mmCIF file of C-alpha atoms in Angstrom:
data_model
loop_
_atom_site.group_PDB
_atom_site.id
_atom_site.type_symbol
_atom_site.label_atom_id
_atom_site.label_comp_id
_atom_site.label_asym_id
_atom_site.label_seq_id
_atom_site.Cartn_x
_atom_site.Cartn_y
_atom_site.Cartn_z
ATOM 1 C CA UNK A 1 65.699 -32.620 -165.470
ATOM 2 C CA UNK A 2 66.181 -29.764 -167.537
ATOM 3 C CA UNK A 3 69.509 -29.683 -170.077
ATOM 4 C CA UNK A 4 72.521 -28.379 -168.821
ATOM 5 C CA UNK A 5 73.331 -26.506 -171.464
ATOM 6 C CA UNK A 6 69.900 -25.433 -172.342
ATOM 7 C CA UNK A 7 69.656 -22.033 -172.046
ATOM 8 C CA UNK A 8 66.438 -20.271 -173.635
ATOM 9 C CA UNK A 9 63.379 -17.810 -171.995
ATOM 10 C CA UNK A 10 61.179 -20.123 -171.252
ATOM 11 C CA UNK A 11 64.024 -22.219 -168.790
ATOM 12 C CA UNK A 12 63.832 -18.292 -167.151
ATOM 13 C CA UNK A 13 60.385 -18.365 -167.004
ATOM 14 C CA UNK A 14 60.018 -21.378 -165.205
ATOM 15 C CA UNK A 15 62.349 -20.373 -162.280
ATOM 16 C CA UNK A 16 60.764 -17.635 -162.674
ATOM 17 C CA UNK A 17 57.678 -19.442 -161.584
ATOM 18 C CA UNK A 18 59.272 -21.544 -158.969
ATOM 19 C CA UNK A 19 60.816 -18.526 -157.116
ATOM 20 C CA UNK A 20 57.226 -16.733 -157.594
ATOM 21 C CA UNK A 21 55.338 -19.508 -155.557
ATOM 22 C CA UNK A 22 58.022 -20.328 -152.971
ATOM 23 C CA UNK A 23 57.835 -16.208 -152.261
ATOM 24 C CA UNK A 24 54.224 -15.358 -152.265
ATOM 25 C CA UNK A 25 53.308 -17.523 -149.014
ATOM 26 C CA UNK A 26 51.304 -20.062 -151.535
ATOM 27 C CA UNK A 27 52.012 -23.715 -151.445
ATOM 28 C CA UNK A 28 54.923 -24.949 -152.866
ATOM 29 C CA UNK A 29 54.587 -26.841 -155.451
ATOM 30 C CA UNK A 30 56.954 -29.667 -154.322
ATOM 31 C CA UNK A 31 58.819 -30.042 -151.569
ATOM 32 C CA UNK A 32 62.742 -30.397 -151.319
ATOM 33 C CA UNK A 33 65.149 -34.216 -151.160
ATOM 34 C CA UNK A 34 66.263 -33.618 -148.237
ATOM 35 C CA UNK A 35 69.330 -36.362 -149.367
ATOM 36 C CA UNK A 36 71.585 -33.584 -149.548
ATOM 37 C CA UNK A 37 73.091 -30.362 -151.263
ATOM 38 C CA UNK A 38 72.432 -30.996 -155.345
ATOM 39 C CA UNK A 39 75.191 -31.313 -157.294
ATOM 40 C CA UNK A 40 76.653 -27.896 -158.848
ATOM 41 C CA UNK A 41 78.315 -29.517 -161.989
ATOM 42 C CA UNK A 42 80.427 -26.673 -163.017
ATOM 43 C CA UNK A 43 81.776 -26.013 -159.902
ATOM 44 C CA UNK A 44 84.966 -26.194 -159.529
ATOM 45 C CA UNK A 45 87.241 -26.305 -155.932
ATOM 46 C CA UNK A 46 90.045 -25.011 -157.615
ATOM 47 C CA UNK A 47 93.366 -26.027 -154.738
ATOM 48 C CA UNK A 48 90.243 -27.954 -152.477
ATOM 49 C CA UNK A 49 93.204 -29.079 -149.683
ATOM 50 C CA UNK A 50 93.344 -25.684 -148.481
ATOM 51 C CA UNK A 51 90.289 -25.520 -147.229
ATOM 52 C CA UNK A 52 89.236 -27.015 -142.927
ATOM 53 C CA UNK A 53 87.883 -30.726 -144.907
ATOM 54 C CA UNK A 54 89.726 -31.235 -147.919
ATOM 55 C CA UNK A 55 86.640 -33.023 -150.239
ATOM 56 C CA UNK A 56 84.173 -32.638 -147.981
ATOM 57 C CA UNK A 57 83.914 -28.646 -147.571
ATOM 58 C CA UNK A 58 83.355 -29.253 -151.343
ATOM 59 C CA UNK A 59 81.046 -31.569 -151.330
ATOM 60 C CA UNK A 60 78.728 -29.649 -148.700
ATOM 61 C CA UNK A 61 78.937 -27.246 -151.123
ATOM 62 C CA UNK A 62 77.358 -29.589 -154.421
ATOM 63 C CA UNK A 63 80.526 -28.476 -156.303
ATOM 64 C CA UNK A 64 80.908 -31.408 -159.186
ATOM 65 C CA UNK A 65 85.121 -31.158 -159.187
ATOM 66 C CA UNK A 66 87.540 -31.033 -157.251
ATOM 67 C CA UNK A 67 91.353 -30.347 -157.193
ATOM 68 C CA UNK A 68 94.018 -31.892 -155.667
ATOM 69 C CA UNK A 69 98.109 -31.142 -155.958
ATOM 70 C CA UNK A 70 100.295 -34.066 -155.672
ATOM 71 C CA UNK A 71 103.837 -34.069 -155.519
ATOM 72 C CA UNK A 72 105.849 -37.798 -155.072
ATOM 73 C CA UNK A 73 107.658 -37.838 -152.038
ATOM 74 C CA UNK A 74 109.817 -40.749 -151.168
ATOM 75 C CA UNK A 75 107.551 -42.796 -152.954
ATOM 76 C CA UNK A 76 104.372 -40.803 -151.458
ATOM 77 C CA UNK A 77 101.439 -39.494 -153.261
ATOM 78 C CA UNK A 78 101.070 -36.203 -150.833
ATOM 79 C CA UNK A 79 98.918 -32.897 -151.572
ATOM 80 C CA UNK A 80 100.326 -29.711 -150.680
ATOM 81 C CA UNK A 81 100.575 -26.506 -153.181
ATOM 82 C CA UNK A 82 104.072 -25.990 -152.679
ATOM 83 C CA UNK A 83 107.051 -28.838 -151.827
ATOM 84 C CA UNK A 84 107.360 -26.935 -148.195
ATOM 85 C CA UNK A 85 104.197 -27.619 -147.064
ATOM 86 C CA UNK A 86 104.183 -31.998 -147.972
ATOM 87 C CA UNK A 87 102.458 -33.636 -145.222
ATOM 88 C CA UNK A 88 103.089 -37.578 -144.666
ATOM 89 C CA UNK A 89 99.582 -37.907 -143.404
ATOM 90 C CA UNK A 90 98.221 -35.826 -146.116
ATOM 91 C CA UNK A 91 97.905 -38.226 -149.386
ATOM 92 C CA UNK A 92 96.265 -38.604 -151.902
ATOM 93 C CA UNK A 93 94.551 -41.610 -150.684
ATOM 94 C CA UNK A 94 93.919 -40.103 -147.209
ATOM 95 C CA UNK A 95 92.269 -36.957 -148.409
ATOM 96 C CA UNK A 96 90.410 -38.343 -151.052
ATOM 97 C CA UNK A 97 90.470 -41.403 -152.968
ATOM 98 C CA UNK A 98 89.444 -43.587 -149.336
ATOM 99 C CA UNK A 99 87.330 -40.793 -148.315
ATOM 100 C CA UNK A 100 85.681 -41.071 -151.714
ATOM 101 C CA UNK A 101 85.157 -44.713 -150.860
ATOM 102 C CA UNK A 102 83.470 -44.352 -148.541
ATOM 103 C CA UNK A 103 80.730 -41.928 -149.281
ATOM 104 C CA UNK A 104 80.391 -44.091 -152.803
ATOM 105 C CA UNK A 105 80.016 -47.007 -150.964
ATOM 106 C CA UNK A 106 77.461 -45.778 -148.262
ATOM 107 C CA UNK A 107 75.858 -44.118 -151.868
ATOM 108 C CA UNK A 108 75.058 -47.005 -153.741
ATOM 109 C CA UNK A 109 77.095 -46.356 -155.802
ATOM 110 C CA UNK A 110 77.243 -42.555 -156.677
ATOM 111 C CA UNK A 111 79.192 -39.506 -154.942
ATOM 112 C CA UNK A 112 76.008 -37.694 -154.768
ATOM 113 C CA UNK A 113 72.830 -40.125 -153.656
ATOM 114 C CA UNK A 114 70.479 -40.503 -156.329
ATOM 115 C CA UNK A 115 73.450 -38.568 -158.893
ATOM 116 C CA UNK A 116 73.642 -39.471 -162.649
ATOM 117 C CA UNK A 117 77.208 -37.764 -162.477
ATOM 118 C CA UNK A 118 80.331 -38.072 -162.169
ATOM 119 C CA UNK A 119 82.949 -35.818 -159.393
ATOM 120 C CA UNK A 120 85.977 -35.380 -161.467
ATOM 121 C CA UNK A 121 88.987 -35.303 -159.289
ATOM 122 C CA UNK A 122 91.781 -32.848 -161.166
ATOM 123 C CA UNK A 123 95.110 -34.256 -159.925
ATOM 124 C CA UNK A 124 98.237 -31.171 -160.629
ATOM 125 C CA UNK A 125 101.051 -32.938 -161.024
ATOM 126 C CA UNK A 126 103.943 -30.407 -159.086
ATOM 127 C CA UNK A 127 107.101 -33.280 -158.987
ATOM 128 C CA UNK A 128 108.266 -34.797 -161.883
ATOM 129 C CA UNK A 129 105.157 -36.001 -164.573
ATOM 130 C CA UNK A 130 106.429 -39.258 -165.792
ATOM 131 C CA UNK A 131 107.356 -40.734 -162.483
ATOM 132 C CA UNK A 132 104.405 -39.229 -160.358
ATOM 133 C CA UNK A 133 101.744 -40.039 -163.006
ATOM 134 C CA UNK A 134 102.892 -43.621 -163.143
ATOM 135 C CA UNK A 135 102.394 -43.696 -158.615
ATOM 136 C CA UNK A 136 99.591 -42.058 -159.410
ATOM 137 C CA UNK A 137 98.367 -44.768 -162.225
ATOM 138 C CA UNK A 138 99.241 -47.547 -160.112
ATOM 139 C CA UNK A 139 97.241 -46.065 -156.885
ATOM 140 C CA UNK A 140 94.004 -45.557 -158.913
ATOM 141 C CA UNK A 141 93.978 -48.768 -160.100
ATOM 142 C CA UNK A 142 93.967 -50.172 -156.873
ATOM 143 C CA UNK A 143 90.512 -47.706 -156.574
ATOM 144 C CA UNK A 144 88.780 -48.947 -160.340
ATOM 145 C CA UNK A 145 85.354 -49.889 -157.949
ATOM 146 C CA UNK A 146 84.878 -45.847 -158.219
ATOM 147 C CA UNK A 147 86.900 -44.709 -160.756
ATOM 148 C CA UNK A 148 86.291 -43.422 -164.334
ATOM 149 C CA UNK A 149 88.313 -46.345 -167.079
ATOM 150 C CA UNK A 150 89.774 -45.070 -170.132
ATOM 151 C CA UNK A 151 90.094 -48.576 -172.637
ATOM 152 C CA UNK A 152 90.919 -49.276 -176.172
ATOM 153 C CA UNK A 153 89.038 -45.731 -176.859
ATOM 154 C CA UNK A 154 86.265 -46.162 -174.840
ATOM 155 C CA UNK A 155 85.478 -44.333 -171.841
ATOM 156 C CA UNK A 156 83.448 -46.349 -168.779
ATOM 157 C CA UNK A 157 81.549 -43.594 -167.188
ATOM 158 C CA UNK A 158 82.052 -44.701 -162.629
ATOM 159 C CA UNK A 159 81.398 -42.345 -159.792
ATOM 160 C CA UNK A 160 84.566 -40.149 -159.710
ATOM 161 C CA UNK A 161 86.972 -38.917 -162.744
ATOM 162 C CA UNK A 162 90.499 -38.138 -162.385
ATOM 163 C CA UNK A 163 91.905 -36.041 -164.874
ATOM 164 C CA UNK A 164 95.366 -35.185 -164.782
ATOM 165 C CA UNK A 165 97.046 -32.125 -165.114
ATOM 166 C CA UNK A 166 99.866 -30.314 -164.714
ATOM 167 C CA UNK A 167 103.593 -31.675 -165.365
ATOM 168 C CA UNK A 168 101.699 -34.384 -167.442
ATOM 169 C CA UNK A 169 103.354 -37.005 -169.035
ATOM 170 C CA UNK A 170 101.443 -37.229 -172.126
ATOM 171 C CA UNK A 171 103.302 -40.451 -174.816
ATOM 172 C CA UNK A 172 103.553 -42.516 -170.928
ATOM 173 C CA UNK A 173 99.420 -42.218 -170.969
ATOM 174 C CA UNK A 174 99.622 -42.339 -174.556
ATOM 175 C CA UNK A 175 100.981 -45.549 -174.540
ATOM 176 C CA UNK A 176 98.585 -46.882 -171.954
ATOM 177 C CA UNK A 177 95.653 -49.457 -173.117
ATOM 178 C CA UNK A 178 93.845 -49.516 -169.480
ATOM 179 C CA UNK A 179 93.874 -45.768 -167.412
ATOM 180 C CA UNK A 180 91.961 -45.008 -164.871
ATOM 181 C CA UNK A 181 92.689 -40.941 -166.234
ATOM 182 C CA UNK A 182 92.094 -39.323 -168.351
ATOM 183 C CA UNK A 183 94.720 -35.750 -169.967
ATOM 184 C CA UNK A 184 94.508 -32.015 -169.330
ATOM 185 C CA UNK A 185 94.449 -30.350 -172.358
ATOM 186 C CA UNK A 186 95.411 -26.634 -172.955
ATOM 187 C CA UNK A 187 93.087 -24.550 -175.643
ATOM 188 C CA UNK A 188 96.744 -24.641 -178.237
ATOM 189 C CA UNK A 189 95.874 -28.739 -178.283
ATOM 190 C CA UNK A 190 91.885 -27.557 -179.983
ATOM 191 C CA UNK A 191 91.798 -28.394 -183.780
ATOM 192 C CA UNK A 192 94.644 -31.458 -182.893
ATOM 193 C CA UNK A 193 91.986 -34.080 -183.329
ATOM 194 C CA UNK A 194 92.986 -35.288 -179.657
ATOM 195 C CA UNK A 195 90.122 -38.202 -179.436
ATOM 196 C CA UNK A 196 88.396 -36.591 -176.836
ATOM 197 C CA UNK A 197 88.309 -39.990 -174.794
ATOM 198 C CA UNK A 198 92.081 -39.627 -173.778
ATOM 199 C CA UNK A 199 91.690 -35.781 -173.857
ATOM 200 C CA UNK A 200 88.077 -35.281 -171.809
ATOM 201 C CA UNK A 201 89.253 -31.485 -170.559
ATOM 202 C CA UNK A 202 90.596 -28.252 -171.767
ATOM 203 C CA UNK A 203 91.983 -26.022 -169.271
ATOM 204 C CA UNK A 204 93.999 -22.558 -169.731
ATOM 205 C CA UNK A 205 95.006 -19.720 -167.871
ATOM 206 C CA UNK A 206 92.287 -16.114 -168.417
ATOM 207 C CA UNK A 207 94.115 -14.364 -167.978
ATOM 208 C CA UNK A 208 96.588 -15.194 -170.993
ATOM 209 C CA UNK A 209 93.682 -15.351 -173.416
ATOM 210 C CA UNK A 210 91.733 -12.439 -172.017
ATOM 211 C CA UNK A 211 92.362 -9.163 -170.633
ATOM 212 C CA UNK A 212 88.660 -8.033 -169.685
ATOM 213 C CA UNK A 213 88.798 -9.188 -165.914
ATOM 214 C CA UNK A 214 84.806 -8.442 -166.090
ATOM 215 C CA UNK A 215 85.625 -4.217 -165.778
ATOM 216 C CA UNK A 216 82.610 -2.695 -167.607
ATOM 217 C CA UNK A 217 81.082 -4.713 -170.559
ATOM 218 C CA UNK A 218 83.096 -8.067 -171.785
ATOM 219 C CA UNK A 219 84.363 -6.396 -175.314
ATOM 220 C CA UNK A 220 82.549 -7.484 -178.252
ATOM 221 C CA UNK A 221 85.406 -9.800 -179.780
ATOM 222 C CA UNK A 222 86.717 -11.366 -176.581
ATOM 223 C CA UNK A 223 83.068 -12.424 -175.550
ATOM 224 C CA UNK A 224 83.157 -14.088 -179.154
ATOM 225 C CA UNK A 225 86.475 -15.646 -178.741
ATOM 226 C CA UNK A 226 85.663 -17.159 -175.445
ATOM 227 C CA UNK A 227 82.191 -18.384 -177.493
ATOM 228 C CA UNK A 228 84.333 -20.000 -180.002
ATOM 229 C CA UNK A 229 86.541 -21.692 -178.315
ATOM 230 C CA UNK A 230 83.489 -23.185 -176.074
ATOM 231 C CA UNK A 231 82.030 -24.440 -179.541
ATOM 232 C CA UNK A 232 85.487 -25.855 -181.431
ATOM 233 C CA UNK A 233 85.574 -27.825 -177.799
ATOM 234 C CA UNK A 234 82.083 -28.753 -177.230
ATOM 235 C CA UNK A 235 82.757 -30.216 -181.055
ATOM 236 C CA UNK A 236 85.937 -31.958 -180.496
ATOM 237 C CA UNK A 237 83.698 -33.950 -177.063
ATOM 238 C CA UNK A 238 85.827 -31.783 -174.827
ATOM 239 C CA UNK A 239 85.041 -29.396 -171.688
ATOM 240 C CA UNK A 240 86.602 -26.878 -171.129
ATOM 241 C CA UNK A 241 87.467 -24.533 -167.742
ATOM 242 C CA UNK A 242 89.835 -21.496 -166.913
ATOM 243 C CA UNK A 243 91.893 -21.125 -164.212
ATOM 244 C CA UNK A 244 93.107 -17.419 -162.762
ATOM 245 C CA UNK A 245 89.910 -15.868 -163.064
ATOM 246 C CA UNK A 246 88.710 -13.000 -160.932
ATOM 247 C CA UNK A 247 88.560 -14.857 -157.300
ATOM 248 C CA UNK A 248 87.468 -11.664 -155.219
ATOM 249 C CA UNK A 249 84.116 -11.586 -154.329
ATOM 250 C CA UNK A 250 82.788 -8.372 -156.269
ATOM 251 C CA UNK A 251 80.938 -7.118 -159.657
ATOM 252 C CA UNK A 252 83.818 -8.237 -161.295
ATOM 253 C CA UNK A 253 84.048 -11.405 -160.288
ATOM 254 C CA UNK A 254 80.267 -12.522 -160.990
ATOM 255 C CA UNK A 255 80.432 -10.628 -164.270
ATOM 256 C CA UNK A 256 83.331 -12.787 -165.951
ATOM 257 C CA UNK A 257 81.265 -15.648 -164.318
ATOM 258 C CA UNK A 258 78.345 -14.808 -165.505
ATOM 259 C CA UNK A 259 79.571 -14.359 -169.017
ATOM 260 C CA UNK A 260 81.411 -18.428 -168.613
ATOM 261 C CA UNK A 261 78.048 -19.390 -167.895
ATOM 262 C CA UNK A 262 76.651 -17.712 -170.640
ATOM 263 C CA UNK A 263 79.381 -19.564 -172.734
ATOM 264 C CA UNK A 264 78.762 -22.533 -171.274
ATOM 265 C CA UNK A 265 81.786 -23.070 -170.280
ATOM 266 C CA UNK A 266 81.468 -26.291 -168.007
ATOM 267 C CA UNK A 267 84.263 -26.114 -164.791
ATOM 268 C CA UNK A 268 84.018 -22.518 -163.056
ATOM 269 C CA UNK A 269 87.186 -22.493 -160.675
ATOM 270 C CA UNK A 270 87.750 -21.031 -157.800
ATOM 271 C CA UNK A 271 88.631 -20.955 -154.068
ATOM 272 C CA UNK A 272 85.820 -19.294 -152.258
ATOM 273 C CA UNK A 273 82.826 -22.306 -151.824
ATOM 274 C CA UNK A 274 80.113 -20.263 -151.085
ATOM 275 C CA UNK A 275 79.983 -17.569 -153.167
ATOM 276 C CA UNK A 276 80.117 -20.134 -156.621
ATOM 277 C CA UNK A 277 77.787 -22.191 -154.355
ATOM 278 C CA UNK A 278 75.583 -18.818 -154.489
ATOM 279 C CA UNK A 279 75.943 -17.234 -157.277
ATOM 280 C CA UNK A 280 75.291 -20.522 -159.424
ATOM 281 C CA UNK A 281 71.956 -20.705 -157.142
ATOM 282 C CA UNK A 282 71.022 -17.460 -156.536
ATOM 283 C CA UNK A 283 71.418 -16.384 -160.460
ATOM 284 C CA UNK A 284 67.492 -16.693 -161.867
ATOM 285 C CA UNK A 285 69.153 -17.365 -165.782
ATOM 286 C CA UNK A 286 71.351 -20.439 -164.493
ATOM 287 C CA UNK A 287 68.961 -21.820 -161.982
ATOM 288 C CA UNK A 288 67.174 -24.582 -163.776
ATOM 289 C CA UNK A 289 71.269 -25.499 -164.943
ATOM 290 C CA UNK A 290 71.762 -27.475 -161.977
ATOM 291 C CA UNK A 291 68.970 -28.940 -160.307
ATOM 292 C CA UNK A 292 65.871 -30.531 -162.088
ATOM 293 C CA UNK A 293 62.574 -27.952 -160.976
ATOM 294 C CA UNK A 294 59.125 -29.036 -159.569
ATOM 295 C CA UNK A 295 56.654 -30.594 -161.297
ATOM 296 C CA UNK A 296 54.146 -32.540 -159.815
ATOM 297 C CA UNK A 297 53.363 -32.509 -155.645
ATOM 298 C CA UNK A 298 54.771 -36.292 -155.290
ATOM 299 C CA UNK A 299 57.701 -35.520 -157.264
ATOM 300 C CA UNK A 300 60.794 -36.265 -154.783
ATOM 301 C CA UNK A 301 63.962 -35.332 -156.216
ATOM 302 C CA UNK A 302 63.675 -31.756 -157.221
ATOM 303 C CA UNK A 303 63.560 -28.642 -155.037
ATOM 304 C CA UNK A 304 62.434 -25.328 -154.408
ATOM 305 C CA UNK A 305 64.033 -22.006 -154.893
ATOM 306 C CA UNK A 306 63.350 -21.209 -151.068
ATOM 307 C CA UNK A 307 65.113 -24.693 -150.124
ATOM 308 C CA UNK A 308 68.121 -23.078 -151.245
ATOM 309 C CA UNK A 309 70.692 -22.020 -149.063
ATOM 310 C CA UNK A 310 73.277 -22.605 -145.712
ATOM 311 C CA UNK A 311 70.563 -23.944 -143.731
ATOM 312 C CA UNK A 312 70.529 -27.078 -146.127
ATOM 313 C CA UNK A 313 71.309 -30.821 -144.970
ATOM 314 C CA UNK A 314 75.634 -31.367 -145.368
ATOM 315 C CA UNK A 315 76.049 -34.807 -148.146
ATOM 316 C CA UNK A 316 77.637 -36.371 -144.593
ATOM 317 C CA UNK A 317 76.736 -35.944 -141.208
ATOM 318 C CA UNK A 318 79.654 -37.546 -140.704
ATOM 319 C CA UNK A 319 82.011 -35.771 -142.568
ATOM 320 C CA UNK A 320 84.523 -34.325 -139.706
ATOM 321 C CA UNK A 321 84.813 -37.180 -138.369
ATOM 322 C CA UNK A 322 86.179 -39.242 -141.846
ATOM 323 C CA UNK A 323 88.609 -36.355 -142.892
#
C-alpha cells in the first residue's frame, strides 16, 4: 500500500493510469475487493450520533473516526449533543461499544475486513469531566478485548481506539497506570513535551486559528502556519484534527479540505458523510493515500477507480437490525 503521507507526482500518475484504464473501455488490471468500503483513515464523523444510523452510516462510508458526545445521567453514559436531548436508550454502549464488539468479532479482529488500522472513537465529555470520565473508564474496561490499551508508556493498538475530548480530566488520566483511552490535546499543548502515548491527538477550532474559509487562495502565511502546526505535531507523534471547518457543500469547503489534505492533517471533520467520502475518492491527488491501487490481476485486496461510488457494498448487510 502506498504510504499515507506520500505526496508526489508518481503517486498522482499511478492514480491517473488506473483512471485511464477503467474509463477507456479496456480491461481493468484487477477487480474490486467486494468485502465492503475501503476505510478512509482521514474521515471523521462529527456528531456521528445525529445520523439515522449512528456508527453504521459512518462505517458504510468507510470512515476511520466517529464522534460521540456523552452525558453522565443517573450513572448512565447517554449520547446526545444537548442535555435536554438525552434518551436512556441511547447509551455509549448501545450505540457504539456493543455494535463495535460484534463487528470486530465478525471481521476477525478488525472493524473493516482485512484492515490493519484502528477506528478512532472520539468521546466528547459534555457533563462533569472527572465523574463522567471515571464512568467511561469503567465501561471501556469491559470492552478491553477490542480497545487500544495505554499502559506505562506503551500503546497496545487494537481494533478501536478511544480518545477523550471535551471536559477532559487531565490529572485523573495522567495518574492512571492503565487506560483504555487517550487524551485529546489542543494546539496550546504543542511544544509541552506531552508524550504521544498519553496524547495521541491534538484538536482545535479552525476559525479561532485561521481566518481563511476557502474563499480564494489560502493566504501564504496561513498555509505556512497550518503546515508548521502539522509538522510540529507529527514530530511529537501526535495526529491533528480541526473542528468547525466550513461544512456547507461547495467550492469553499472543498478548498479547505484540499489544503488540509495537502498539509497532511490526519482527520477531516464533517457532518456530511457522503460529501467527504466523495471528495476523498474523486480527488485524484489524494486517491492513492487511502486505497491500495491494483498492481496485478491476482491482487485481491485492491480497487480500481470504477469500484468507487454509492453502489459499493455496505460493511454489514444486517447493520440496520443491529443499530
